[in-house]
Coordinates of C-alpha atoms and ligand atoms in Angstrom, one line a residue:
M1 CA 62.7 -104.8 -85.0
P2 CA 60.2 -103.7 -83.1
E3 CA 57.8 -106.8 -82.0
S4 CA 55.4 -104.4 -83.6
A5 CA 56.3 -105.8 -86.4
E6 CA 55.1 -109.8 -86.5
R7 CA 51.7 -108.1 -84.9
G8 CA 50.2 -104.7 -86.4
T9 CA 47.9 -105.2 -88.7
K10 CA 47.0 -101.6 -89.2
V11 CA 49.2 -99.0 -90.8
G12 CA 48.5 -95.2 -90.4
V13 CA 50.1 -92.4 -92.9
I14 CA 50.4 -88.8 -91.9
N15 CA 51.3 -86.0 -94.3
C16 CA 51.5 -82.5 -91.8
G17 CA 51.3 -79.5 -92.8
S18 CA 52.2 -76.3 -90.0
S19 CA 48.8 -76.0 -88.5
S20 CA 47.4 -79.7 -89.5
I21 CA 47.5 -83.3 -89.7
K22 CA 46.6 -85.2 -92.9
Y23 CA 45.7 -89.2 -91.2
E24 CA 44.7 -92.2 -92.5
V25 CA 44.7 -95.7 -91.4
F26 CA 44.8 -98.5 -93.7
D27 CA 44.3 -102.6 -92.7
R28 CA 47.2 -103.8 -94.4
K29 CA 45.7 -107.6 -94.5
K30 CA 42.9 -106.6 -96.0
G31 CA 43.9 -104.2 -98.1
I32 CA 41.9 -101.7 -97.2
K33 CA 41.2 -97.7 -96.0
L34 CA 39.5 -97.7 -92.0
V35 CA 39.9 -94.1 -91.6
S36 CA 40.6 -90.2 -93.7
G37 CA 40.7 -87.6 -91.2
L38 CA 42.1 -84.3 -91.1
V39 CA 43.2 -81.7 -88.0
E40 CA 43.1 -78.4 -88.2
R41 CA 43.9 -75.0 -86.8
I42 CA 46.5 -76.7 -84.2
G43 CA 47.9 -73.5 -81.7
G44 CA 44.6 -71.9 -83.0
A45 CA 42.2 -70.7 -80.6
E46 CA 39.7 -73.9 -81.1
G47 CA 41.3 -77.0 -83.1
L48 CA 39.0 -79.2 -85.7
M49 CA 39.3 -82.7 -86.5
K50 CA 37.0 -84.7 -89.3
Q51 CA 37.2 -88.3 -90.7
S52 CA 35.2 -90.7 -92.5
V53 CA 35.5 -93.9 -90.4
L54 CA 34.6 -97.0 -92.0
Q55 CA 31.2 -98.7 -91.2
A56 CA 30.5 -102.7 -91.5
D57 CA 27.8 -101.8 -94.4
G58 CA 30.8 -100.4 -96.6
T59 CA 30.2 -96.9 -95.9
F60 CA 31.8 -94.1 -94.1
S61 CA 30.1 -91.6 -92.0
E62 CA 31.8 -88.4 -91.1
Q63 CA 32.5 -87.3 -87.3
V64 CA 33.8 -84.1 -86.3
Y65 CA 35.1 -82.5 -83.4
T66 CA 36.6 -79.9 -81.9
K67 CA 39.4 -79.0 -79.3
R68 CA 41.6 -76.6 -78.2
L69 CA 45.0 -78.5 -79.3
A70 CA 48.3 -76.4 -78.4
N71 CA 50.9 -78.1 -80.7
H72 CA 51.1 -81.2 -83.1
R73 CA 51.6 -83.4 -80.2
Q74 CA 48.4 -82.4 -78.2
A75 CA 47.4 -83.3 -81.6
F76 CA 48.3 -86.4 -81.9
V77 CA 47.0 -87.6 -79.0
F78 CA 43.4 -86.5 -79.0
I79 CA 43.4 -88.5 -82.7
A80 CA 44.7 -91.5 -80.5
K81 CA 42.0 -90.9 -77.7
I82 CA 38.7 -90.8 -80.5
H83 CA 40.6 -93.8 -82.3
R84 CA 40.8 -95.9 -79.9
E85 CA 37.0 -94.1 -77.6
K86 CA 35.5 -95.5 -81.8
R87 CA 37.6 -98.7 -81.3
I88 CA 39.6 -97.8 -84.7
I89 CA 42.6 -98.3 -82.8
Q90 CA 42.1 -99.8 -79.3
E91 CA 45.8 -100.0 -78.4
D92 CA 49.1 -98.5 -80.0
A93 CA 50.1 -102.4 -80.8
E94 CA 47.4 -102.2 -83.9
L95 CA 50.0 -100.2 -85.5
F96 CA 52.3 -102.4 -87.7
C97 CA 53.7 -98.4 -88.4
I98 CA 53.5 -95.2 -89.1
G99 CA 54.5 -93.6 -92.9
H100 CA 55.3 -90.3 -93.3
R101 CA 55.5 -88.4 -96.1
V102 CA 58.3 -86.1 -96.0
V103 CA 58.2 -83.6 -99.3
H104 CA 62.0 -83.1 -100.0
G105 CA 64.8 -85.8 -99.4
G106 CA 67.7 -84.2 -101.4
E107 CA 70.3 -87.0 -102.7
L108 CA 70.5 -88.5 -99.7
F109 CA 66.9 -90.9 -100.0
R110 CA 66.9 -92.7 -102.9
E111 CA 64.0 -94.9 -101.0
P112 CA 62.1 -94.5 -97.8
A113 CA 63.5 -94.8 -94.2
V114 CA 62.8 -96.2 -91.5
I115 CA 63.2 -93.2 -89.3
D116 CA 65.8 -93.0 -86.3
D117 CA 67.7 -89.8 -85.1
E118 CA 70.1 -89.8 -87.8
V119 CA 66.9 -90.2 -90.2
M120 CA 65.6 -86.9 -88.5
D121 CA 69.0 -84.9 -88.7
A122 CA 69.3 -86.2 -92.6
I123 CA 66.2 -84.7 -92.3
R124 CA 66.7 -81.4 -90.8
G125 CA 69.7 -80.9 -92.6
L126 CA 67.9 -80.7 -96.1
I127 CA 65.5 -77.8 -94.5
P128 CA 67.2 -75.3 -97.1
L129 CA 66.1 -77.3 -100.0
A130 CA 62.6 -77.1 -98.5
P131 CA 61.7 -74.6 -96.3
L132 CA 58.1 -74.2 -96.3
H133 CA 57.7 -78.0 -96.0
N134 CA 60.5 -79.6 -94.1
P135 CA 60.1 -78.3 -91.4
P136 CA 56.4 -79.1 -90.6
N137 CA 57.1 -83.0 -91.9
L138 CA 59.3 -82.7 -88.9
L139 CA 57.1 -81.3 -86.7
G140 CA 54.6 -84.1 -87.7
I141 CA 57.5 -87.1 -87.3
E142 CA 58.8 -85.7 -83.7
A143 CA 55.3 -85.1 -82.3
A144 CA 54.5 -88.9 -83.6
R145 CA 57.0 -90.6 -81.9
M146 CA 56.6 -89.2 -78.9
R147 CA 52.8 -90.5 -79.0
F148 CA 54.0 -93.7 -80.8
P149 CA 57.6 -94.9 -79.1
G150 CA 56.8 -97.7 -80.2
I151 CA 56.3 -98.4 -83.4
P152 CA 58.0 -98.5 -86.5
Q153 CA 57.9 -95.0 -88.3
V154 CA 58.6 -94.5 -91.8
A155 CA 59.7 -91.4 -93.9
V156 CA 58.5 -91.6 -97.7
F157 CA 60.0 -88.8 -100.1
D158 CA 58.1 -86.5 -103.4
T159 CA 61.6 -86.9 -104.3
A160 CA 62.9 -90.6 -104.4
F161 CA 61.3 -91.7 -107.6
H162 CA 63.1 -89.2 -109.3
Q163 CA 66.3 -90.0 -108.2
T164 CA 67.2 -92.0 -110.6
L165 CA 67.8 -89.1 -113.7
P166 CA 70.8 -88.7 -115.3
P167 CA 73.0 -86.0 -114.8
A168 CA 72.1 -84.5 -118.5
A169 CA 68.5 -84.4 -116.6
Y170 CA 68.7 -83.5 -113.0
R171 CA 71.6 -80.8 -113.9
Y172 CA 70.7 -76.7 -115.1
A173 CA 73.4 -75.3 -117.0
V174 CA 74.5 -73.0 -114.0
P175 CA 78.5 -72.8 -112.4
A176 CA 79.2 -75.9 -111.5
E177 CA 80.0 -74.9 -107.8
L178 CA 76.5 -73.9 -107.3
Y179 CA 75.5 -78.1 -107.7
D180 CA 78.7 -79.3 -105.7
E181 CA 78.1 -76.9 -103.2
H182 CA 74.7 -76.0 -103.0
Q183 CA 73.0 -78.9 -104.5
I184 CA 71.7 -76.6 -106.9
R185 CA 69.4 -79.3 -108.9
R186 CA 66.4 -80.2 -110.1
Y187 CA 64.8 -82.8 -108.0
G188 CA 61.4 -83.3 -108.9
F189 CA 58.1 -83.6 -106.9
H190 CA 55.6 -86.2 -106.6
G191 CA 57.2 -89.2 -106.8
T192 CA 55.0 -91.0 -105.0
S193 CA 52.3 -90.6 -107.0
H194 CA 54.1 -91.0 -110.0
F195 CA 55.2 -94.4 -109.0
H196 CA 51.5 -95.4 -107.7
V197 CA 50.4 -94.4 -111.6
A198 CA 53.0 -96.4 -113.0
R199 CA 52.8 -99.7 -111.3
E200 CA 48.3 -99.9 -111.9
A201 CA 48.8 -98.5 -115.6
A202 CA 51.8 -102.2 -115.5
L203 CA 49.0 -104.1 -113.7
H204 CA 46.0 -103.0 -115.8
L205 CA 48.2 -103.3 -119.0
G206 CA 49.7 -106.9 -117.9
R207 CA 52.9 -106.5 -118.7
P208 CA 55.8 -105.8 -116.3
L209 CA 56.1 -102.0 -115.5
E210 CA 60.2 -102.8 -116.2
E211 CA 58.8 -103.5 -119.8
L212 CA 57.4 -100.5 -119.5
N213 CA 58.3 -96.6 -121.5
M214 CA 55.6 -94.8 -120.4
I215 CA 55.0 -90.8 -119.4
T216 CA 52.8 -90.6 -116.7
L217 CA 50.8 -86.8 -116.2
H218 CA 50.2 -85.4 -112.4
L219 CA 47.2 -82.9 -113.2
G220 CA 45.8 -81.8 -109.9
N221 CA 46.5 -78.3 -108.4
G222 CA 50.0 -79.2 -107.9
A223 CA 50.8 -80.8 -111.7
S224 CA 54.6 -82.5 -113.0
V225 CA 55.3 -85.1 -116.0
A226 CA 57.6 -88.0 -115.1
A227 CA 59.9 -89.6 -118.3
I228 CA 59.4 -93.6 -116.8
R229 CA 61.8 -96.0 -119.0
E230 CA 61.6 -99.4 -118.2
G231 CA 60.1 -98.8 -114.7
V232 CA 63.0 -96.1 -114.3
C233 CA 62.3 -92.2 -113.8
V234 CA 64.8 -90.3 -116.4
D235 CA 62.9 -87.2 -115.9
T236 CA 61.0 -84.9 -114.7
S237 CA 59.1 -81.5 -114.9
M238 CA 59.2 -80.0 -111.4
G239 CA 63.0 -78.9 -110.6
L240 CA 64.5 -77.8 -107.6
T241 CA 60.8 -76.4 -106.5
P242 CA 57.5 -77.1 -107.0
L243 CA 57.2 -74.2 -109.0
E244 CA 58.7 -75.6 -112.4
G245 CA 57.1 -77.5 -115.0
L246 CA 53.5 -77.5 -116.1
I247 CA 51.0 -74.4 -115.7
M248 CA 49.2 -75.2 -112.3
G249 CA 46.1 -73.8 -109.9
T250 CA 48.2 -71.0 -108.9
R251 CA 51.8 -71.7 -109.8
C252 CA 53.6 -70.6 -113.1
G253 CA 55.5 -73.1 -114.5
D254 CA 58.0 -72.3 -116.7
L255 CA 59.4 -69.0 -117.3
D256 CA 61.9 -66.8 -118.2
P257 CA 64.2 -67.4 -115.5
A258 CA 65.3 -63.4 -115.9
I259 CA 61.4 -62.2 -115.3
P260 CA 61.9 -62.3 -111.9
F261 CA 65.0 -60.0 -112.3
H262 CA 62.7 -57.5 -114.2
L263 CA 60.0 -57.4 -111.6
I264 CA 62.7 -56.5 -108.9
R265 CA 64.4 -53.8 -110.9
Q266 CA 61.0 -52.3 -113.2
L267 CA 58.4 -53.3 -110.9
S268 CA 60.4 -52.1 -107.6
L269 CA 58.8 -55.0 -106.0
S270 CA 60.2 -57.3 -103.1
V271 CA 62.2 -60.8 -103.7
D272 CA 59.5 -62.0 -100.9
R273 CA 57.2 -60.6 -103.2
V274 CA 57.7 -62.0 -106.8
E275 CA 57.9 -65.8 -104.7
E276 CA 54.5 -65.1 -103.5
I277 CA 53.0 -63.9 -107.3
L278 CA 54.7 -66.6 -108.8
N279 CA 53.5 -69.4 -106.5
K280 CA 50.5 -67.9 -105.1
E281 CA 49.1 -65.5 -108.3
S282 CA 50.1 -67.1 -110.9
G283 CA 48.9 -70.0 -112.8
L284 CA 45.2 -70.7 -113.9
K285 CA 44.7 -67.9 -111.3
G286 CA 47.0 -65.7 -112.6
I287 CA 46.1 -66.0 -116.4
C288 CA 41.9 -65.8 -115.4
G289 CA 41.4 -65.2 -112.1
F290 CA 40.3 -68.6 -111.0
N291 CA 42.5 -72.1 -109.8
D292 CA 40.0 -74.4 -110.1
M293 CA 39.9 -76.6 -112.8
R294 CA 36.1 -77.2 -113.1
E295 CA 35.4 -73.0 -113.1
V296 CA 38.1 -72.6 -115.7
Q297 CA 36.5 -75.2 -118.3
Q298 CA 33.1 -74.0 -117.3
R299 CA 33.8 -69.9 -117.9
A300 CA 35.7 -71.0 -121.2
E301 CA 32.6 -72.9 -122.1
H302 CA 30.6 -69.6 -122.1
G303 CA 32.7 -67.7 -124.1
D304 CA 34.8 -66.1 -121.3
E305 CA 38.1 -65.5 -123.2
R306 CA 40.4 -65.1 -120.6
A307 CA 39.1 -68.6 -119.1
R308 CA 39.0 -70.1 -122.9
L309 CA 43.1 -68.7 -122.8
A310 CA 44.4 -71.0 -119.7
F311 CA 42.8 -74.0 -120.2
D312 CA 44.5 -73.4 -123.9
M313 CA 47.7 -72.7 -122.5
F314 CA 47.5 -75.2 -119.9
C315 CA 47.0 -77.9 -122.4
Y316 CA 49.7 -76.9 -124.6
R317 CA 51.8 -76.9 -122.1
V318 CA 51.3 -80.6 -120.9
K319 CA 51.7 -81.6 -124.8
K320 CA 54.8 -79.5 -125.1
Y321 CA 56.5 -82.3 -122.6
I322 CA 54.5 -85.3 -123.7
G323 CA 56.4 -84.0 -126.8
A324 CA 59.6 -83.2 -125.4
Y325 CA 59.2 -86.9 -123.2
T326 CA 58.6 -89.0 -126.3
A327 CA 62.0 -87.6 -127.6
V328 CA 63.8 -88.8 -124.6
L329 CA 62.0 -91.7 -124.6
G330 CA 62.3 -93.3 -127.7
R331 CA 59.9 -95.3 -127.9
L332 CA 56.6 -94.9 -125.6
D333 CA 54.2 -97.5 -124.7
A334 CA 52.1 -95.4 -122.7
V335 CA 50.1 -91.8 -121.5
V336 CA 48.5 -91.8 -118.1
F337 CA 46.5 -89.6 -117.2
T338 CA 45.9 -88.6 -112.9
G339 CA 45.7 -86.5 -110.7
G340 CA 42.4 -84.1 -110.0
I341 CA 42.3 -83.0 -113.3
G342 CA 43.6 -86.2 -115.7
E343 CA 41.0 -88.1 -114.0
N344 CA 38.2 -86.3 -114.4
S345 CA 38.6 -83.8 -116.7
E346 CA 38.1 -85.0 -120.5
G347 CA 38.1 -81.9 -121.6
V348 CA 41.6 -81.3 -121.1
R349 CA 42.4 -85.0 -121.7
S350 CA 41.1 -84.9 -125.2
A351 CA 42.9 -80.8 -126.0
V352 CA 46.1 -82.7 -124.4
C353 CA 46.0 -86.0 -126.7
T354 CA 44.7 -83.6 -130.5
D355 CA 46.9 -83.8 -133.0
L356 CA 49.7 -86.1 -131.2
R357 CA 48.4 -89.2 -134.1
Q358 CA 51.9 -88.8 -135.1
L359 CA 53.6 -89.6 -131.6
G360 CA 51.3 -92.6 -131.8
I361 CA 49.2 -90.4 -129.4
T362 CA 45.1 -90.9 -129.9
L363 CA 41.9 -90.9 -127.6
D364 CA 38.4 -92.0 -128.9
E365 CA 35.7 -89.9 -127.5
R366 CA 33.4 -91.7 -126.5
R367 CA 36.3 -94.1 -123.9
N368 CA 37.1 -90.6 -122.9
S369 CA 34.1 -89.4 -121.7
S370 CA 32.5 -93.1 -120.0
V371 CA 35.9 -93.1 -118.0
T372 CA 34.4 -94.5 -114.2
G373 CA 37.2 -94.0 -111.9
K374 CA 39.1 -97.5 -112.4
S375 CA 41.9 -96.9 -114.6
A376 CA 40.3 -97.4 -118.2
E377 CA 41.9 -97.3 -121.6
I378 CA 40.7 -94.3 -123.9
Q379 CA 43.1 -94.2 -127.5
E380 CA 41.8 -95.6 -130.7
A381 CA 41.5 -98.9 -131.0
G382 CA 44.7 -101.0 -132.1
A383 CA 46.7 -97.3 -131.3
P384 CA 50.3 -98.1 -130.7
V385 CA 50.2 -96.0 -127.3
R386 CA 48.2 -96.4 -124.7
V387 CA 46.3 -93.7 -123.3
L388 CA 45.5 -94.6 -120.2
V389 CA 43.3 -92.8 -116.9
V390 CA 44.5 -94.2 -113.6
R391 CA 43.5 -92.9 -109.8
T392 CA 46.2 -91.8 -108.5
N393 CA 46.8 -93.0 -104.6
E394 CA 49.5 -91.1 -102.5
E395 CA 48.3 -91.6 -99.0
L396 CA 47.8 -95.5 -100.3
E397 CA 51.5 -95.6 -101.7
I398 CA 53.1 -94.3 -99.1
A399 CA 51.3 -97.3 -96.8
L400 CA 53.0 -99.9 -99.5
Q401 CA 56.2 -98.7 -99.3
A402 CA 56.4 -98.1 -95.4
E403 CA 55.5 -101.5 -94.8
A404 CA 57.9 -103.5 -97.9
I405 CA 61.5 -101.0 -96.6
L406 CA 60.0 -102.5 -92.4
E407 CA 59.4 -105.9 -93.7
K408 CA 63.2 -105.5 -95.6
S409 CA 64.8 -104.9 -93.3
V410 CA 63.4 -107.6 -90.8
R411 CA 64.6 -109.7 -92.9
R412 CA 67.6 -108.4 -93.5
G413 CA 67.9 -107.6 -89.7
D414 CA 69.3 -103.9 -90.1
A415 CA 70.7 -101.3 -88.5
P416 CA 67.2 -99.7 -88.6
C417 CA 68.3 -96.8 -91.4
P418 CA 69.2 -99.3 -93.8
C419 CA 68.3 -96.2 -96.8
L420 CA 70.9 -93.6 -95.7
A421 CA 73.1 -93.1 -99.0
Q422 CA 76.3 -92.5 -97.5
T423 CA 77.6 -89.4 -98.3
Ligands
ADP1 P1 45.7 -81.5 -105.4 O1 47.1 -81.2 -106.6 O2 45.3 -80.1 -103.6 O3 46.1 -82.6 -104.5 P2 43.5 -83.1 -107.0 O4 44.6 -84.1 -107.7 O5 42.9 -82.7 -106.2 O6 45.1 -81.0 -106.6 O7 43.3 -81.8 -108.1 C1 42.3 -81.0 -107.8 C2 42.3 -80.0 -109.4 O8 41.0 -80.8 -110.1 C3 41.2 -78.7 -109.3 O9 41.9 -77.8 -110.2 C4 39.8 -79.2 -110.0 O10 39.2 -78.4 -110.2 C5 40.4 -80.6 -110.6 N1 38.9 -81.1 -111.2 C6 38.3 -82.0 -110.0 N2 37.3 -82.8 -110.7 C7 36.9 -82.0 -111.7 C8 36.4 -81.8 -112.7 N3 35.5 -83.0 -113.0 N4 36.9 -82.1 -114.1 C9 37.8 -80.8 -114.1 N5 38.5 -80.7 -113.6 C10 38.4 -81.3 -112.1

């Protein structure tokens, strides 16, 4: 393993889009975030970099820079230059590793992978399954490897946590060849978040994750549910793509699969147009015109009937999944709310938990309205199922997982890529 595994104290986390790079730097010893930032408009006339940097007094200061950045490589060169000038990272050797968010790991990756050429090829091979996401993720890895050649890089996959689903949960009832030859199956996403909040919930409850049955509800702009039995994910609501499952900001979630054919035949829409409608113009936005839950709730409270319907449909769908996954798990110990909506909307939590007493799920409205941002329990005293609100932190989880897999491979003295499943 590179020497830096011995010496770096900082961990970088990268989430790369086609024209943007989101990044964080954590101090692995102190367990704190030092900086988080976003570079946008890469390839445009003028790139924009915004970051908030931890100060000595514990507050964060905002910094903004502009510069033309032709490509992701130039963006990394620019980020590193600013970090040197601002004494955030003065030498590359201060980095222990860089963790990259990669959306789709298919069936190849059940855990994070230390990146080498073989892993790059494997992620490239999965592009047909995630044509919108894996290419920019790869672009970011390639550019970061060029700019930080001596620093170990790790891919952390959104799908990995869900690779434990049994076939009865992950297969679709379509001809078997579609799975055998084209890998058409449920993969699930948001895995890093579901795992992070499940572990945090177990910590909060003071019990081993391996003993707990949980339903984790990641309710943000994108939204998904996971059923976790004794720490192992056994079902999840997103599918081959993140379009399936819950109602989201602009995505439809579950749908009669014949609806696209109907739209194509009866309305003469193109396949691309239908895809756009279901991904970008549906969900809360499609139902009431607004994809931001705060706005939906405000309008619903002021008598907007479409907004009320959007709110009701959103909560109803979550509730249906709780019922289904309670049946899947048999015994339920905890329901965990997370994501921008799950963490902040007491109205959604209240509507979702209404009339679930039969399943052991209750809500204490006083506790529900006094959640402060720390992990909190909001069920009625003595209720059999604990209902928790837990803040997600996907970036920290990527940093922790990247570090852990590197330390594991250092201990084993492995070849760089012990994580690639044998195919
Ligand atoms: P993403 O999936 O983009 O990471 P987030 O997890 O940040 O999204 O969640 C964004 C959603 O959280 C938006 O719909 C936003 O309206 C909602 N949200 C944030 N704060 C509140 C709040 N106080 N009440 C209701 N919804 C909220």
